[in-house]
Coordinates of C-alpha atoms and ligand atoms in Angstrom, one line a residue:
M1 CA 96.4 58.1 174.0
R2 CA 99.2 57.1 171.6
V3 CA 102.5 58.7 172.2
A4 CA 105.4 58.5 170.5
V5 CA 109.1 58.7 171.4
D6 CA 111.8 60.1 168.8
N7 CA 114.6 62.1 168.4
N8 CA 113.8 66.1 169.8
A9 CA 115.1 67.4 166.1
R10 CA 112.6 65.1 164.3
L11 CA 110.2 65.7 165.8
A12 CA 110.6 69.2 165.1
A13 CA 110.2 68.9 161.9
L14 CA 107.1 66.9 161.7
A15 CA 105.7 69.9 164.4
E16 CA 107.1 72.6 161.6
A17 CA 105.8 70.1 158.8
T18 CA 102.3 69.0 160.3
L19 CA 100.8 72.0 162.2
G20 CA 103.9 75.4 162.0
V21 CA 105.4 77.3 159.0
G22 CA 106.3 74.4 156.8
R23 CA 102.8 73.3 156.6
P24 CA 101.6 75.1 153.0
M25 CA 104.9 74.3 151.4
R26 CA 105.3 70.9 149.6
D27 CA 108.9 70.5 150.9
M28 CA 111.1 71.8 153.8
V29 CA 114.1 71.6 155.7
Y30 CA 114.6 72.0 159.2
V31 CA 117.9 72.6 161.0
R32 CA 117.6 72.0 164.2
W33 CA 120.9 74.3 166.3
S34 CA 121.0 74.2 170.1
V35 CA 124.0 73.2 172.2
G36 CA 124.8 71.0 168.7
V37 CA 123.6 70.7 165.1
G38 CA 120.5 68.5 165.3
G39 CA 119.5 65.5 163.2
E40 CA 122.2 63.9 161.0
M41 CA 123.0 67.3 159.1
G42 CA 125.2 68.0 162.3
H43 CA 127.6 65.5 161.3
V44 CA 128.2 65.9 157.6
S45 CA 131.5 66.2 156.8
L46 CA 133.3 68.9 155.9
D47 CA 136.9 68.2 156.5
A48 CA 137.7 64.9 156.4
E49 CA 140.9 65.8 157.4
G50 CA 139.1 67.7 160.3
P51 CA 138.8 67.4 164.1
P52 CA 137.6 64.3 165.2
C53 CA 134.1 63.6 165.9
H54 CA 132.2 62.1 169.2
C55 CA 130.2 60.1 166.2
G56 CA 133.7 58.1 165.0
S57 CA 133.9 60.9 161.7
R58 CA 136.3 64.3 161.8
G59 CA 134.8 67.8 160.0
C60 CA 131.5 67.9 161.5
L61 CA 129.0 70.5 161.0
E62 CA 128.8 70.7 164.2
G63 CA 132.6 70.8 165.2
R64 CA 132.5 73.9 162.7
I65 CA 128.7 75.7 164.6
G66 CA 128.1 73.8 168.3
C67 CA 128.0 75.1 171.0
G68 CA 131.0 73.7 171.8
R69 CA 133.3 75.1 169.3
L70 CA 130.8 79.1 169.2
L71 CA 132.1 78.8 172.9
A72 CA 136.3 78.6 172.8
E73 CA 135.9 80.7 169.2
C74 CA 134.5 83.4 172.0
A75 CA 137.1 82.8 174.6
I76 CA 139.4 82.6 172.0
R77 CA 138.8 86.4 170.4
G78 CA 138.3 87.3 174.4
V79 CA 134.8 87.6 174.2
E80 CA 132.9 87.0 177.5
L81 CA 130.1 85.3 177.3
R82 CA 127.2 85.2 180.2
A83 CA 124.0 83.5 181.0
Ligands
ZN1 ZN1 130.2 64.3 163.9

C-alpha cells in the first residue's frame, strides 16, 4: 500500500478537493482553523510592525485569530472558558 505523509492542512485540503465538498469546484480555498491557522495562510503578515510570530515574521494572521490570541482576548474580557 502506498502511503503519503504531509502537513495536516494540506492533506485535509486535498481530501476536500478530491473526495469532499470541493470536488465539483474548479478552484477551492481551504482554510483550517483549530489551534492555529493551517498552512501558509496563517503566516500572512497583516502588520509588518505587529507582534513577533514563531515563524520569524511579525503581525501574522495566526497571531490575530489563533487559539492563543482568542484565549487571551477571552481572559481580557472576563469570559471564562471550560473544556
Ligand atoms: Zn507567522
